[in-house]
Coordinates of C-alpha atoms in Angstrom, one line a residue:
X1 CA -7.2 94.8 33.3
X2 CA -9.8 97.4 33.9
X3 CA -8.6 99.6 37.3
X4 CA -11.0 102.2 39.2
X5 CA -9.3 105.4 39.1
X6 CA -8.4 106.0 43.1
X7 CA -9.8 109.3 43.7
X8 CA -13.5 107.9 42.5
X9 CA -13.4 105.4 46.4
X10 CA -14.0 108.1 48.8
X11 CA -16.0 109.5 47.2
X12 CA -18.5 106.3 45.3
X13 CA -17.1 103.6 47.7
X14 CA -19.2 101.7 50.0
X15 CA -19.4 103.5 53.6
X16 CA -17.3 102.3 56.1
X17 CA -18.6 104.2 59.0
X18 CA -20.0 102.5 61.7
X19 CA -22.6 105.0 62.7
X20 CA -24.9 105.4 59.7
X21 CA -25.5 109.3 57.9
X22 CA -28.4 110.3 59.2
X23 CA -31.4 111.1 57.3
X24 CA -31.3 114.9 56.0
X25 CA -34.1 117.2 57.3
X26 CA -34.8 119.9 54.9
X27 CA -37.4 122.6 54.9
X28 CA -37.5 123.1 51.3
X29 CA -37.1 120.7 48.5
X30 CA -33.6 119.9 47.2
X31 CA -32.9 119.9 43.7
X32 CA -30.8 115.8 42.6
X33 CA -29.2 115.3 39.8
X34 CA -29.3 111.6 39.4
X35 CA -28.2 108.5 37.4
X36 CA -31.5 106.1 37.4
X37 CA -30.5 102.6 37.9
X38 CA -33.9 101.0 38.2
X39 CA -37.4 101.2 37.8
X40 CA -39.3 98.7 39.8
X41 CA -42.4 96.8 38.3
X42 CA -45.5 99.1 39.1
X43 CA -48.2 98.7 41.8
X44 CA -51.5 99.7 42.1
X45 CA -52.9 102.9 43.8
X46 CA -55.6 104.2 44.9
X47 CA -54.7 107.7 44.4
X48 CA -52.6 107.3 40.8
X49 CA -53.9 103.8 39.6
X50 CA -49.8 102.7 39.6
X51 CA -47.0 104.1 41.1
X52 CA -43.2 103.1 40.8
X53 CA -40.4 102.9 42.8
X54 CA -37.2 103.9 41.5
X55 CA -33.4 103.4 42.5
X56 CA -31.0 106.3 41.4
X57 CA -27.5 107.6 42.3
X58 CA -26.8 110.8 43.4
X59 CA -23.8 112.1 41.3
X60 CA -23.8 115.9 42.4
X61 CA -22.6 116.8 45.9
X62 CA -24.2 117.0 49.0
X63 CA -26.8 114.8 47.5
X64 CA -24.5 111.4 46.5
X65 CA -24.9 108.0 47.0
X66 CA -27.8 105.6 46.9
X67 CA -31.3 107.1 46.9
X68 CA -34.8 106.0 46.1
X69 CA -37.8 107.9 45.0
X70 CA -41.4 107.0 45.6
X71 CA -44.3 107.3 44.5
X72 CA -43.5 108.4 40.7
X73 CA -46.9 107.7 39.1
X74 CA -45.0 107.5 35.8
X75 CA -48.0 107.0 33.6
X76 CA -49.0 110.3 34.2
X77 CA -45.6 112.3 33.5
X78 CA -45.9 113.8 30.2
X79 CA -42.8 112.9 27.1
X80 CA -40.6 115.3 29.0
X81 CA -40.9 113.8 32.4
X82 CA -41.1 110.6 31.3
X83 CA -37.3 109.1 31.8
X84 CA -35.4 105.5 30.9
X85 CA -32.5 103.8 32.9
X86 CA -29.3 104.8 33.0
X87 CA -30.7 108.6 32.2
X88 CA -29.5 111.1 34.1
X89 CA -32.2 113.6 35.7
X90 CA -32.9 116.6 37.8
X91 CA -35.6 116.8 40.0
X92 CA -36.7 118.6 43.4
X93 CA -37.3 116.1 46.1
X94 CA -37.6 116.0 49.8
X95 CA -36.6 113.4 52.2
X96 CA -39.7 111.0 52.4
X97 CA -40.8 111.4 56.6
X98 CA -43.3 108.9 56.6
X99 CA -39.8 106.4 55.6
X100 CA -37.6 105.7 58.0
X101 CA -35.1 104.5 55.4
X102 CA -32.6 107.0 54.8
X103 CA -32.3 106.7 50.9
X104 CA -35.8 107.3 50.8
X105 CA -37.1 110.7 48.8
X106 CA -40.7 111.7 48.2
X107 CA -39.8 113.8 44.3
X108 CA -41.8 116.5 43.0
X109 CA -43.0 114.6 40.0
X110 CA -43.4 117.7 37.5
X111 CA -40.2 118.9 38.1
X112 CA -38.1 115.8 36.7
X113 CA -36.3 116.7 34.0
X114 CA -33.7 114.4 31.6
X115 CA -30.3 115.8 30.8
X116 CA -29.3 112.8 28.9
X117 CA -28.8 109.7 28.8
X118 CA -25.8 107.9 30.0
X119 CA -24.8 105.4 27.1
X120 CA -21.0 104.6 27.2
X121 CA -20.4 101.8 29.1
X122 CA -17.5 102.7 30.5
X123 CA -18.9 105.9 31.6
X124 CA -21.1 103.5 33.8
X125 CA -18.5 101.6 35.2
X126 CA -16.3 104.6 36.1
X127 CA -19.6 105.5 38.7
X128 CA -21.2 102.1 39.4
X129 CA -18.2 99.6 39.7
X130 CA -16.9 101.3 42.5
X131 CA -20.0 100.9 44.8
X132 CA -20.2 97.0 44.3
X133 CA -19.9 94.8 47.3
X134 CA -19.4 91.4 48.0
X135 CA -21.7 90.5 50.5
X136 CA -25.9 90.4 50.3
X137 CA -25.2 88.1 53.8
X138 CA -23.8 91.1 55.6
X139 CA -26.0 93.7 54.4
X140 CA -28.7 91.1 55.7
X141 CA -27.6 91.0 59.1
X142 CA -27.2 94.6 59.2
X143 CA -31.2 95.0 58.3
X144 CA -32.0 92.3 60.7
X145 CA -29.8 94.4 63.7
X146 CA -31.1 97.8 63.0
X147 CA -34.2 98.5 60.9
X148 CA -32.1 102.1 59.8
X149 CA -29.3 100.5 58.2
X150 CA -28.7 101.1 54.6
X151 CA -31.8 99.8 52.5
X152 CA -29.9 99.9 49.1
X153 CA -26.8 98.0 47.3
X154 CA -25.5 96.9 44.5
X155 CA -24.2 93.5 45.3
X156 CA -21.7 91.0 43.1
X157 CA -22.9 87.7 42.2
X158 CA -20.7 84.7 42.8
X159 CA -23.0 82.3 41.1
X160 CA -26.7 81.8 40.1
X161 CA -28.3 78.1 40.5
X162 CA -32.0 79.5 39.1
X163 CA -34.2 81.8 37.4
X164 CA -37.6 80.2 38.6
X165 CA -40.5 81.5 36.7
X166 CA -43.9 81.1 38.1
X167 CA -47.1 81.6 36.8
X168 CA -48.0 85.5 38.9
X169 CA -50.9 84.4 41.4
X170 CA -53.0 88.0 40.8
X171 CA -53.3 91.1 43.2
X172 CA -53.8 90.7 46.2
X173 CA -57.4 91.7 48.3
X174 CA -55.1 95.0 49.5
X175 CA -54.0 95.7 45.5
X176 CA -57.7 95.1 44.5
X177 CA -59.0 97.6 46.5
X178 CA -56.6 100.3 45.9
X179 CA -57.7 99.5 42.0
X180 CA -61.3 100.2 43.0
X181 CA -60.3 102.9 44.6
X182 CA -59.2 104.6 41.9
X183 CA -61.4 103.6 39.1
X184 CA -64.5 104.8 41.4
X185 CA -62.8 108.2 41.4
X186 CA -64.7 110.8 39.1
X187 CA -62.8 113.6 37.6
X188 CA -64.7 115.2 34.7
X189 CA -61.6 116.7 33.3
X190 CA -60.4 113.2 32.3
X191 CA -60.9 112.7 28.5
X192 CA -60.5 109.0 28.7
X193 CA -61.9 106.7 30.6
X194 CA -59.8 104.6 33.4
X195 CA -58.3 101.5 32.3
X196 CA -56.8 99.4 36.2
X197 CA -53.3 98.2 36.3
X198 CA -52.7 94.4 34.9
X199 CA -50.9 91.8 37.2
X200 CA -47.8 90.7 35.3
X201 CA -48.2 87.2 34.4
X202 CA -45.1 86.2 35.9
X203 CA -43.2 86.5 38.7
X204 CA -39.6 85.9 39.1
X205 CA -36.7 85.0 41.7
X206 CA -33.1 84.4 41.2
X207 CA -31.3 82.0 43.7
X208 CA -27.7 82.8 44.0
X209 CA -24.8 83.1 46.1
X210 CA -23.3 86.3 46.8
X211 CA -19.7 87.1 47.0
X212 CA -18.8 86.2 50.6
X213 CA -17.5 83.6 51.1
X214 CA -19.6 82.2 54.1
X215 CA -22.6 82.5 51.7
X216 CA -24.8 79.7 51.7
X217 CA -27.4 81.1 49.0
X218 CA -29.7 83.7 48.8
X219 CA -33.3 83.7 46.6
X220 CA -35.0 86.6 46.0
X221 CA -37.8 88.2 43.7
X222 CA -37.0 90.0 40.2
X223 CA -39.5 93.5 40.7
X224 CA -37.6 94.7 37.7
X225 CA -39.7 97.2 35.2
X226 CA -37.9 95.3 32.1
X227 CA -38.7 91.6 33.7
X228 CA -42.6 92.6 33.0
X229 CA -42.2 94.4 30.0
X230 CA -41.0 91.7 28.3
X231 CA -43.8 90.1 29.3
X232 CA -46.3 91.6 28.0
X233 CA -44.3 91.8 24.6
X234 CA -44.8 87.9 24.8
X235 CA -48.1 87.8 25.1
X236 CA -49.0 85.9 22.3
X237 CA -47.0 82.9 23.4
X238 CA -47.4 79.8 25.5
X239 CA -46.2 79.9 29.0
X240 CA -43.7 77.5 28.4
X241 CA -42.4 79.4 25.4
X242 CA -42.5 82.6 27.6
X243 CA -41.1 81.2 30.5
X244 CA -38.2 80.1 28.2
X245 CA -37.9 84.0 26.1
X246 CA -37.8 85.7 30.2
X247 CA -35.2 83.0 31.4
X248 CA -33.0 83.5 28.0
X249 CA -32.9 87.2 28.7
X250 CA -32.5 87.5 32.2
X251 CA -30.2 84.3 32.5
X252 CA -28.6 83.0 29.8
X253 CA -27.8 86.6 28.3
X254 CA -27.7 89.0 31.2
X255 CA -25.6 86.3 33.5
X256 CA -23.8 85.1 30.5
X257 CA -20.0 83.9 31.7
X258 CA -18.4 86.9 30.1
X259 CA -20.2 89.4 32.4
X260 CA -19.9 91.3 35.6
X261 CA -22.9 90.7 37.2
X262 CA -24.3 92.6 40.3
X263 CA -27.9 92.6 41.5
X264 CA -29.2 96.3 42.6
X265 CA -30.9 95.3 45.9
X266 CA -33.6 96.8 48.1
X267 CA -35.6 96.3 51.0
X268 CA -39.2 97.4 51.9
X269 CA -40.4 100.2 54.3
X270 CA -43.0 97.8 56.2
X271 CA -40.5 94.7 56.2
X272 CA -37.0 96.0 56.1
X273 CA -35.7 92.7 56.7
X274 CA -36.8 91.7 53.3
X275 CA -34.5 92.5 50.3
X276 CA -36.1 91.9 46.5
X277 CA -33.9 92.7 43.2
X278 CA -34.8 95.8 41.2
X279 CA -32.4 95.2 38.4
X280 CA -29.4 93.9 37.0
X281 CA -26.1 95.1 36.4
X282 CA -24.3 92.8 34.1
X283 CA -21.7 95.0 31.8
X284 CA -19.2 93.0 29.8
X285 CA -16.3 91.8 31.3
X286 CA -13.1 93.8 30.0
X287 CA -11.1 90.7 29.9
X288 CA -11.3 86.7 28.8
X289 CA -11.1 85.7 32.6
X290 CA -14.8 84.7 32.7
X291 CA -15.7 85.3 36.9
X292 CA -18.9 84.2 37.1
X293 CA -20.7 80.9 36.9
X294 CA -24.3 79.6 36.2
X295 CA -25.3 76.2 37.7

């Protein structure tokens, strides 16, 4: 049986402190070096044409723990900039003001750097197993009590009833305009012309229970940069067929029996109540006891 080494827990293990860290104040940026988790899905702006949100872990003291960065407009960062999941990174960053989540860092896009990328498995697990937690329900009603409370997690899944795949209903009148926006922009250093950001076809949402064991389900929507990049690498299909290629991925392989799967969760600056999924982390289980179930 796989064991956590037991000097990794104060260190990677889920705060127990009642009273939350505070958010840092810095008068200069601070330089992370951090393990990227997730990439969300990107969203229209008006300034960049897309931006991204990305989930990372901090793995170089003071700087450790959860932490989000936004906006990355990652269509503009050249090869060197440009980074994958599960790469590790440097980049200058301050703590976002306009965000009262404390995770939340506004990075210095030209700055961001890869070091590598983080392929052993077990290399993963050593950092990321130690921060899963068995309870979306508590981390919920922490939200709902203080709109400060942690905004990130990586959370164990018990079981999954669904992956429902629905036809994406397009951007909304708030998206559109930010696509205007930018396409009416004239920069006469631009070689090429400006092409707006594509709805994804689909949209996703898992419904699941979490590990506590008061849970009585939770459903919420897949923003994960892989879930619509597969997408659009099926576009020559039949939504049926589609449908069937995403749920065959992101259910019957990633949430196969013989996996440990967590969701990475987040919530949203305007609703913080509101968690969505930003990835999932589903490594192989190290023995044949088989933990989790699909409906």
């Amino acid at each position: 049986m796989w064991v956590v080494p037991l000097e990794q827990l104060p260190l990677w293990g889920p705060s127990t402190d009642e009273e939350p860290r505070p958010k840092p104040v810095l008068a200069r940026p601070a330089k992370l070096r951090l393990l990227i988790t997730v990439k969300a899905a990107p969203n229209p702006s008006a300034r960049y044409g897309e931006t991204v949100c990305v989930g990372a872990l901090g793995i170089d003291p003071p700087w450790t723990g959860w932490i989000r960065l936004y906006p990355v407009h990652y269509r503009d960062l050249d090869d060197d900039g440009k980074f994958h999941k599960y790469d590790i990174i440097y980049v200058d960053a301050l703590p976002a003001r306009q965000d009262q989540r404390r995770e939340s860092w506004k990075p210095i896009v030209d700055t961001i750097t890869t070091e590598r990328h983080l392929a052993s498995r077990q290399s993963r697990r050593n950092l990321l197993d130690p921060l899963v937690e068995d309870s979306m329900c508590r981390l919920n009603k922490q939200a709902r009590d203080d709109p400060s409370a942690r905004s990130i997690a990586l959370i164990r899944v018990a079981d999954i009833s669904a992956l429902q795949v629905k036809r994406h209903p397009g951007w909304s009148a708030e998206d559109r305009r930010k696509i205007t926006g930018y396409l009416n922009q004239l920069d006469l250093l631009e070689p090429a012309k400006r092409s707006p950001l594509q709805a994804p076809r689909f949209t996703g949402a898992y419904r699941y229970r979490c590990a506590d064991r008061q849970c009585r389900g939770h459903q919420q929507t897949l923003w994960d940069w892989e879930f619509v990049a597969l997408q659009r690498r099926l576009g020559q299909l039949t939504d049926p067929e589609a449908e069937e290629q995403l749920k065959n991925k992101f259910l019957t392989q990633l949430c196969a029996a013989d996996r440990d799967v967590a969701f990475y969760v987040g919530n949203q600056a305007a609703r913080p109540q509101s968690f969505s999924i930003g990835g999932v982390y589903a490594p192989r289980r190290p023995t044949a006891r088989y933990r989790l179930h699909v409906n």
